[in-house]
């Protein structure tokens, strides 16, 4: 009987315990009576120097990117939490957080679901409260060696390589139908696609609009800067490069099928011939001195790179790379583990790793 009473008491004690709250779920910022506090638990791989924005129907979606009021602040006492205060009085057109929102990292792209689809949160907390929002995955998670699967589109699509430097990008259209997909300043970016080294922004035209002839006006979210009209019949996907000076149609840069990971080289040596010798886990990898020849050339973000395919079977090897002018002149060793694509700028003075 005593044993039974003790066990009953223990069970009763356990049932009264509070739910466990993990450190990353604890509130990191002070609640404000006049603001909604959202604390974003960032996806794996988020670094302390990220620029993260909240975007949604309530603030013009991608037009909010670059606006200080929607930039999240990293929690000083947490490596995985960012916070933002929101004022519902500033929300657009009677919209609320219930209309859907997500997060955008300037370095890693849009927030996506675990299936690679557009992430949408519908929490709608009231003013003066604190709410945790769990991040899912950054778009960069799906970039396999810099390549992401092409999104599914609503009708034909306008891909844009945006070199304007603007904080926001919107697209207004007039022609067969004025105000197509939105009155001035037009529609927001539908999404982004990292393809063949270019982080394309894209606008889905809508299947019902196929065949219409429209004049496209790219602008900086209606904030006083716009490009000249670009005429387009919505009967195909189109690829455009835009700068602050204008719009240029370009072909989709062809996807190159590589054998394993690749070493991309922006070659400013002036040499007649470029060769690559490797030694390390395997000496003479891909060829005895002076090494392998250039596999091919590939244009990435408007720059032409020479590339050396490492070979799928060599993945994981640690090698020292020696670039030479077919053996007559050479640069110092550059150490590289063959588990990712690497981008290098070489001159006669040496080798420097760069971002494309």
CSV table of C-alpha atoms in Angstrom, one decimal:
chain,number,residue,atom,x,y,z
A,1,UNK,CA,0.0,0.0,0.0
A,2,UNK,CA,2.8,2.4,0.9
A,3,UNK,CA,4.5,1.6,-2.4
A,4,UNK,CA,1.3,2.3,-4.3
A,5,UNK,CA,0.8,5.6,-2.5
A,6,UNK,CA,4.4,6.7,-3.3
A,7,UNK,CA,4.0,5.8,-7.0
A,8,UNK,CA,0.6,7.6,-7.2
A,9,UNK,CA,2.3,10.7,-5.7
A,10,UNK,CA,5.1,10.6,-8.2
A,11,UNK,CA,2.7,10.3,-11.1
A,12,UNK,CA,0.7,13.2,-9.8
A,13,UNK,CA,3.8,15.3,-9.5
A,14,UNK,CA,4.9,14.5,-13.0
A,15,UNK,CA,1.5,15.4,-14.4
A,16,UNK,CA,1.8,18.9,-12.9
A,17,UNK,CA,5.1,19.7,-14.6
A,18,UNK,CA,5.1,22.6,-17.1
A,19,UNK,CA,5.8,22.1,-20.7
A,20,UNK,CA,9.5,22.3,-21.5
A,21,UNK,CA,10.6,25.5,-23.2
A,22,UNK,CA,13.9,25.2,-25.0
A,23,UNK,CA,16.4,28.1,-25.0
A,24,UNK,CA,15.8,28.9,-28.7
A,25,UNK,CA,12.1,29.4,-28.0
A,26,UNK,CA,12.6,31.8,-25.1
A,27,UNK,CA,11.7,35.5,-25.8
A,28,UNK,CA,14.8,37.5,-26.7
A,29,UNK,CA,13.3,41.0,-27.2
A,30,UNK,CA,11.2,43.2,-24.9
A,31,UNK,CA,7.4,43.2,-25.7
A,32,UNK,CA,6.1,46.6,-26.8
A,33,UNK,CA,2.6,47.8,-26.1
A,34,UNK,CA,2.3,49.5,-29.5
A,35,UNK,CA,3.9,46.8,-31.7
A,36,UNK,CA,3.6,43.2,-32.7
A,37,UNK,CA,6.8,41.3,-31.8
A,38,UNK,CA,7.8,38.4,-34.1
A,39,UNK,CA,10.9,36.4,-33.2
A,40,UNK,CA,12.2,34.4,-36.2
A,41,UNK,CA,13.9,31.0,-35.4
A,42,UNK,CA,16.1,30.9,-38.4
A,43,UNK,CA,16.8,27.9,-40.6
A,44,UNK,CA,19.9,25.8,-40.2
A,45,UNK,CA,22.9,27.5,-42.0
A,46,UNK,CA,21.9,31.0,-41.1
A,47,UNK,CA,24.9,33.1,-40.2
A,48,UNK,CA,25.2,36.0,-37.8
A,49,UNK,CA,25.8,38.5,-40.6
A,50,UNK,CA,22.6,37.7,-42.5
A,51,UNK,CA,20.3,40.5,-43.7
A,52,UNK,CA,16.8,39.1,-43.2
A,53,UNK,CA,13.6,40.8,-44.2
A,54,UNK,CA,10.0,40.0,-43.5
A,55,UNK,CA,7.8,40.3,-46.6
A,56,UNK,CA,4.2,39.6,-47.4
A,57,UNK,CA,0.9,41.1,-48.7
A,58,UNK,CA,0.9,43.5,-45.7
A,59,UNK,CA,4.0,45.4,-46.9
A,60,UNK,CA,4.1,44.9,-50.6
A,61,UNK,CA,5.9,41.6,-50.6
A,62,UNK,CA,9.4,41.8,-52.3
A,63,UNK,CA,9.1,45.7,-52.5
A,64,UNK,CA,9.8,45.6,-48.7
A,65,UNK,CA,13.3,44.2,-49.3
A,66,UNK,CA,15.8,46.8,-48.4
A,67,UNK,CA,13.4,48.8,-46.2
A,68,UNK,CA,14.8,49.3,-42.7
A,69,UNK,CA,11.5,48.9,-40.9
A,70,UNK,CA,11.2,45.3,-42.2
A,71,UNK,CA,14.9,44.3,-41.5
A,72,UNK,CA,15.2,41.8,-38.7
A,73,UNK,CA,17.6,42.3,-35.8
A,74,UNK,CA,19.7,39.5,-34.5
A,75,UNK,CA,19.1,38.6,-30.9
A,76,UNK,CA,22.3,39.5,-28.9
A,77,UNK,CA,22.0,36.4,-26.8
A,78,UNK,CA,21.0,33.8,-29.4
A,79,UNK,CA,22.7,32.6,-32.6
A,80,UNK,CA,19.5,31.4,-34.2
A,81,UNK,CA,17.0,34.2,-33.4
A,82,UNK,CA,16.1,37.4,-35.1
A,83,UNK,CA,13.4,39.8,-34.1
A,84,UNK,CA,11.2,42.5,-35.7
A,85,UNK,CA,8.6,44.9,-34.4
A,86,UNK,CA,5.6,45.6,-36.7
A,87,UNK,CA,3.1,48.4,-36.6
A,88,UNK,CA,-0.3,47.3,-38.0
A,89,UNK,CA,-1.1,51.0,-38.7
A,90,UNK,CA,1.5,50.9,-41.5
A,91,UNK,CA,0.1,47.8,-43.2
A,92,UNK,CA,-1.1,48.2,-46.8
A,93,UNK,CA,-4.7,48.1,-48.0
A,94,UNK,CA,-6.3,46.6,-44.9
A,95,UNK,CA,-4.0,43.6,-45.1
A,96,UNK,CA,-2.8,41.7,-42.0
A,97,UNK,CA,-0.3,39.0,-41.3
A,98,UNK,CA,-3.1,36.5,-41.8
A,99,UNK,CA,-2.8,37.2,-45.5
A,100,UNK,CA,0.6,35.4,-45.4
A,101,UNK,CA,4.2,36.3,-44.9
A,102,UNK,CA,7.6,34.8,-45.2
A,103,UNK,CA,11.3,35.8,-44.8
A,104,UNK,CA,14.0,36.7,-47.2
A,105,UNK,CA,17.8,36.5,-46.7
A,106,UNK,CA,19.9,38.8,-48.9
A,107,UNK,CA,22.5,36.1,-49.0
A,108,UNK,CA,20.5,32.9,-49.2
A,109,UNK,CA,17.3,33.9,-51.0
A,110,UNK,CA,13.6,33.3,-50.1
A,111,UNK,CA,12.3,31.1,-47.4
A,112,UNK,CA,11.0,27.9,-48.8
A,113,UNK,CA,9.2,24.8,-47.4
A,114,UNK,CA,10.9,21.5,-46.9
A,115,UNK,CA,9.5,20.5,-50.3
A,116,UNK,CA,11.1,23.6,-52.0
A,117,UNK,CA,7.8,25.5,-52.4
A,118,UNK,CA,7.1,29.1,-51.3
A,119,UNK,CA,6.9,29.2,-47.5
A,120,UNK,CA,3.8,31.0,-46.1
A,121,UNK,CA,3.2,31.8,-42.5
A,122,UNK,CA,-0.3,32.9,-41.4
A,123,UNK,CA,0.2,33.7,-37.7
A,124,UNK,CA,-1.8,36.9,-36.9
A,125,UNK,CA,-0.9,38.0,-33.4
A,126,UNK,CA,-2.2,41.1,-31.8
A,127,UNK,CA,-0.4,44.3,-30.8
A,128,UNK,CA,1.5,44.0,-27.6
A,129,UNK,CA,2.3,40.3,-27.9
A,130,UNK,CA,5.3,38.1,-28.7
A,131,UNK,CA,5.2,35.2,-31.2
A,132,UNK,CA,7.8,32.7,-32.3
A,133,UNK,CA,7.9,31.9,-36.0
A,134,UNK,CA,9.8,28.8,-37.1
A,135,UNK,CA,11.9,29.3,-40.3
A,136,UNK,CA,11.9,26.4,-42.7
A,137,UNK,CA,14.7,26.4,-45.3
A,138,UNK,CA,16.5,29.0,-47.3
A,139,UNK,CA,16.4,28.9,-51.1
A,140,UNK,CA,20.1,28.2,-51.0
A,141,UNK,CA,19.5,24.8,-49.4
A,142,UNK,CA,18.2,23.6,-52.8
A,143,UNK,CA,21.1,25.0,-54.8
A,144,UNK,CA,23.0,21.9,-55.9
A,145,UNK,CA,26.4,23.2,-56.8
A,146,UNK,CA,24.8,26.6,-57.4
A,147,UNK,CA,21.8,25.2,-59.2
A,148,UNK,CA,18.2,25.1,-58.0
A,149,UNK,CA,15.3,23.3,-59.7
A,150,UNK,CA,13.2,25.5,-62.0
A,151,UNK,CA,10.0,26.7,-60.2
A,152,UNK,CA,6.6,25.9,-61.5
A,153,UNK,CA,5.1,29.0,-63.1
A,154,UNK,CA,1.6,30.4,-63.7
A,155,UNK,CA,1.7,30.8,-67.5
A,156,UNK,CA,4.8,32.3,-69.2
A,157,UNK,CA,7.5,34.0,-67.2
A,158,UNK,CA,9.8,37.0,-67.4
A,159,UNK,CA,13.2,36.2,-65.9
A,160,UNK,CA,15.3,39.2,-64.9
A,161,UNK,CA,19.0,39.5,-64.2
A,162,UNK,CA,18.7,42.6,-62.0
A,163,UNK,CA,21.8,44.7,-62.2
A,164,UNK,CA,20.1,48.0,-61.3
A,165,UNK,CA,21.2,48.2,-57.6
A,166,UNK,CA,17.7,49.3,-56.7
A,167,UNK,CA,16.3,48.4,-53.2
A,168,UNK,CA,13.1,47.2,-54.8
A,169,UNK,CA,11.9,46.0,-58.2
A,170,UNK,CA,8.4,46.1,-59.6
A,171,UNK,CA,6.9,45.6,-63.1
A,172,UNK,CA,4.1,47.7,-64.5
A,173,UNK,CA,2.4,46.8,-67.8
A,174,UNK,CA,0.2,48.5,-70.3
A,175,UNK,CA,-0.9,47.6,-73.8
A,176,UNK,CA,-3.7,45.2,-74.8
A,177,UNK,CA,-4.6,45.4,-71.2
A,178,UNK,CA,-3.6,48.4,-69.1
A,179,UNK,CA,-2.6,47.8,-65.4
A,180,UNK,CA,-2.1,44.1,-66.2
A,181,UNK,CA,-1.3,42.3,-63.0
A,182,UNK,CA,-1.6,45.5,-61.0
A,183,UNK,CA,-1.8,49.3,-61.0
A,184,UNK,CA,1.2,51.5,-60.7
A,185,UNK,CA,4.0,50.6,-59.7
A,186,UNK,CA,2.8,47.2,-60.9
A,187,UNK,CA,3.5,43.6,-59.7
A,188,UNK,CA,6.1,42.5,-57.3
A,189,UNK,CA,8.7,39.9,-58.0
A,190,UNK,CA,7.1,36.4,-58.0
A,191,UNK,CA,10.2,34.7,-56.8
A,192,UNK,CA,13.9,33.9,-57.5
A,193,UNK,CA,15.7,31.1,-59.3
A,194,UNK,CA,19.4,30.5,-59.0
A,195,UNK,CA,20.3,29.1,-62.4
A,196,UNK,CA,23.7,28.6,-63.9
A,197,UNK,CA,25.3,31.2,-61.6
A,198,UNK,CA,22.6,33.9,-62.0
A,199,UNK,CA,20.1,34.6,-59.3
A,200,UNK,CA,17.2,35.4,-61.6
A,201,UNK,CA,14.2,37.3,-60.3
A,202,UNK,CA,11.0,36.3,-62.1
A,203,UNK,CA,7.5,37.6,-62.8
A,204,UNK,CA,4.8,35.0,-63.6
A,205,UNK,CA,2.5,36.5,-66.2
A,206,UNK,CA,-0.6,34.3,-65.5
A,207,UNK,CA,-1.8,31.6,-67.9
A,208,UNK,CA,-4.9,33.7,-68.7
A,209,UNK,CA,-2.8,36.5,-70.1
A,210,UNK,CA,-1.0,34.4,-72.8
A,211,UNK,CA,-0.9,36.1,-76.2
A,212,UNK,CA,-1.4,39.7,-74.9
A,213,UNK,CA,1.0,42.4,-76.2
A,214,UNK,CA,2.3,44.5,-73.4
A,215,UNK,CA,4.8,47.3,-72.7
A,216,UNK,CA,6.9,46.5,-69.7
A,217,UNK,CA,8.1,49.3,-67.3
A,218,UNK,CA,10.6,48.2,-64.7
A,219,UNK,CA,10.8,50.6,-61.7
A,220,UNK,CA,12.1,50.8,-58.2
A,221,UNK,CA,8.9,50.2,-56.4
A,222,UNK,CA,7.4,53.4,-57.6
A,223,UNK,CA,10.0,55.5,-55.8
A,224,UNK,CA,10.9,57.8,-58.7
A,225,UNK,CA,13.1,55.7,-61.0
A,226,UNK,CA,11.9,53.7,-64.1
A,227,UNK,CA,13.3,52.3,-67.3
A,228,UNK,CA,12.0,52.9,-70.8
A,229,UNK,CA,9.2,50.7,-72.1
A,230,UNK,CA,10.1,47.2,-73.4
A,231,UNK,CA,7.6,45.7,-75.7
A,232,UNK,CA,6.8,42.0,-75.2
A,233,UNK,CA,4.2,39.5,-76.5
A,234,UNK,CA,3.4,37.0,-73.7
A,235,UNK,CA,3.9,33.9,-75.8
A,236,UNK,CA,7.2,32.5,-74.4
A,237,UNK,CA,9.5,32.8,-71.4
A,238,UNK,CA,11.9,35.7,-71.8
A,239,UNK,CA,15.3,36.5,-70.2
A,240,UNK,CA,16.2,40.1,-69.6
A,241,UNK,CA,19.2,41.8,-68.1
A,242,UNK,CA,18.3,45.2,-66.6
A,243,UNK,CA,20.7,48.0,-65.5
A,244,UNK,CA,20.0,51.5,-64.4
A,245,UNK,CA,20.4,52.5,-68.1
A,246,UNK,CA,18.0,50.1,-69.7
A,247,UNK,CA,16.7,46.6,-70.7
A,248,UNK,CA,18.5,44.0,-72.8
A,249,UNK,CA,17.1,40.7,-74.0
A,250,UNK,CA,19.4,37.8,-73.6
A,251,UNK,CA,19.2,34.1,-74.2
A,252,UNK,CA,19.0,31.8,-71.2
A,253,UNK,CA,22.6,31.1,-70.5
A,254,UNK,CA,22.9,27.4,-71.3
A,255,UNK,CA,23.2,24.9,-68.4
A,256,UNK,CA,26.5,23.1,-68.6
A,257,UNK,CA,26.6,19.5,-67.5
A,258,UNK,CA,29.7,19.1,-65.4
A,259,UNK,CA,31.6,15.9,-64.5
A,260,UNK,CA,31.5,16.2,-60.7
A,261,UNK,CA,32.5,19.5,-59.1
A,262,UNK,CA,34.3,22.2,-61.1
A,263,UNK,CA,37.1,24.8,-60.6
A,264,UNK,CA,35.9,28.0,-62.3
A,265,UNK,CA,38.7,30.4,-63.2
A,266,UNK,CA,38.5,34.1,-64.1
A,267,UNK,CA,41.9,34.2,-66.0
A,268,UNK,CA,43.7,37.5,-66.0
A,269,UNK,CA,47.2,36.0,-66.4
A,270,UNK,CA,47.6,36.8,-70.1
A,271,UNK,CA,49.1,33.4,-70.7
A,272,UNK,CA,48.7,31.7,-74.0
A,273,UNK,CA,47.7,28.4,-72.4
A,274,UNK,CA,46.3,27.6,-69.0
A,275,UNK,CA,46.8,24.2,-67.4
A,276,UNK,CA,46.1,22.8,-63.9
A,277,UNK,CA,48.3,20.3,-62.1
A,278,UNK,CA,47.2,18.7,-58.8
A,279,UNK,CA,48.9,16.8,-56.0
A,280,UNK,CA,47.7,15.8,-52.5
A,281,UNK,CA,45.5,12.8,-51.6
A,282,UNK,CA,46.3,11.7,-55.2
A,283,UNK,CA,49.4,13.0,-57.0
A,284,UNK,CA,49.1,13.7,-60.7
A,285,UNK,CA,45.3,13.8,-60.4
A,286,UNK,CA,43.8,14.2,-63.8
A,287,UNK,CA,47.2,14.3,-65.5
A,288,UNK,CA,51.0,14.5,-65.1
A,289,UNK,CA,52.8,17.8,-65.1
A,290,UNK,CA,51.8,20.4,-66.4
A,291,UNK,CA,48.4,18.8,-65.7
A,292,UNK,CA,45.0,18.9,-67.3
A,293,UNK,CA,43.8,21.2,-70.0
A,294,UNK,CA,40.8,23.6,-69.6
A,295,UNK,CA,37.6,21.6,-69.9
A,296,UNK,CA,35.6,24.5,-71.4
A,297,UNK,CA,34.3,28.0,-70.9
A,298,UNK,CA,31.1,29.2,-69.2
A,299,UNK,CA,29.5,32.6,-69.0
A,300,UNK,CA,28.3,33.4,-65.4
A,301,UNK,CA,26.7,36.8,-64.6
A,302,UNK,CA,28.1,38.2,-67.8
A,303,UNK,CA,31.7,37.1,-67.1
A,304,UNK,CA,33.5,34.3,-69.0
A,305,UNK,CA,35.1,31.6,-66.8
A,306,UNK,CA,37.4,28.8,-67.9
A,307,UNK,CA,36.6,25.7,-66.0
A,308,UNK,CA,38.2,22.4,-65.1
A,309,UNK,CA,35.8,19.5,-64.3
A,310,UNK,CA,37.2,17.5,-61.4
A,311,UNK,CA,35.5,14.2,-62.2
A,312,UNK,CA,32.7,12.7,-60.1
A,313,UNK,CA,35.0,9.8,-58.9
A,314,UNK,CA,37.4,12.3,-57.3
A,315,UNK,CA,34.8,13.9,-55.0
A,316,UNK,CA,36.1,14.3,-51.4
A,317,UNK,CA,39.8,14.4,-52.3
A,318,UNK,CA,42.0,17.2,-50.9
A,319,UNK,CA,44.3,18.5,-53.6
A,320,UNK,CA,46.8,21.3,-54.1
A,321,UNK,CA,46.1,23.2,-57.3
A,322,UNK,CA,49.0,24.6,-59.4
A,323,UNK,CA,48.0,26.7,-62.4
A,324,UNK,CA,50.7,27.2,-65.1
A,325,UNK,CA,51.3,28.5,-68.6
A,326,UNK,CA,51.6,24.9,-69.9
A,327,UNK,CA,54.5,24.4,-67.5
A,328,UNK,CA,56.7,27.4,-68.4
A,329,UNK,CA,55.4,29.7,-65.6
A,330,UNK,CA,53.4,28.7,-62.5
A,331,UNK,CA,51.5,30.1,-59.5
A,332,UNK,CA,51.7,29.1,-55.9
A,333,UNK,CA,49.7,26.1,-54.6
A,334,UNK,CA,46.0,26.7,-53.8
A,335,UNK,CA,44.5,24.0,-51.5
A,336,UNK,CA,41.1,22.7,-52.3
A,337,UNK,CA,38.8,19.9,-51.2
A,338,UNK,CA,36.7,18.6,-54.0
A,339,UNK,CA,33.3,18.8,-52.3
A,340,UNK,CA,32.0,22.1,-53.9
A,341,UNK,CA,32.4,24.3,-57.0
A,342,UNK,CA,35.1,26.9,-56.4
A,343,UNK,CA,35.5,30.2,-58.2
A,344,UNK,CA,39.0,31.7,-58.5
A,345,UNK,CA,40.5,34.8,-60.0
A,346,UNK,CA,44.1,34.3,-61.1
A,347,UNK,CA,46.7,36.8,-62.2
A,348,UNK,CA,50.5,36.4,-62.6
A,349,UNK,CA,50.7,37.5,-58.9
A,350,UNK,CA,48.6,34.6,-57.5
A,351,UNK,CA,45.2,33.0,-56.9
A,352,UNK,CA,42.3,34.5,-55.1
A,353,UNK,CA,38.9,32.8,-54.3
A,354,UNK,CA,35.9,35.0,-55.3
A,355,UNK,CA,32.2,34.9,-55.4
A,356,UNK,CA,30.6,34.8,-58.8
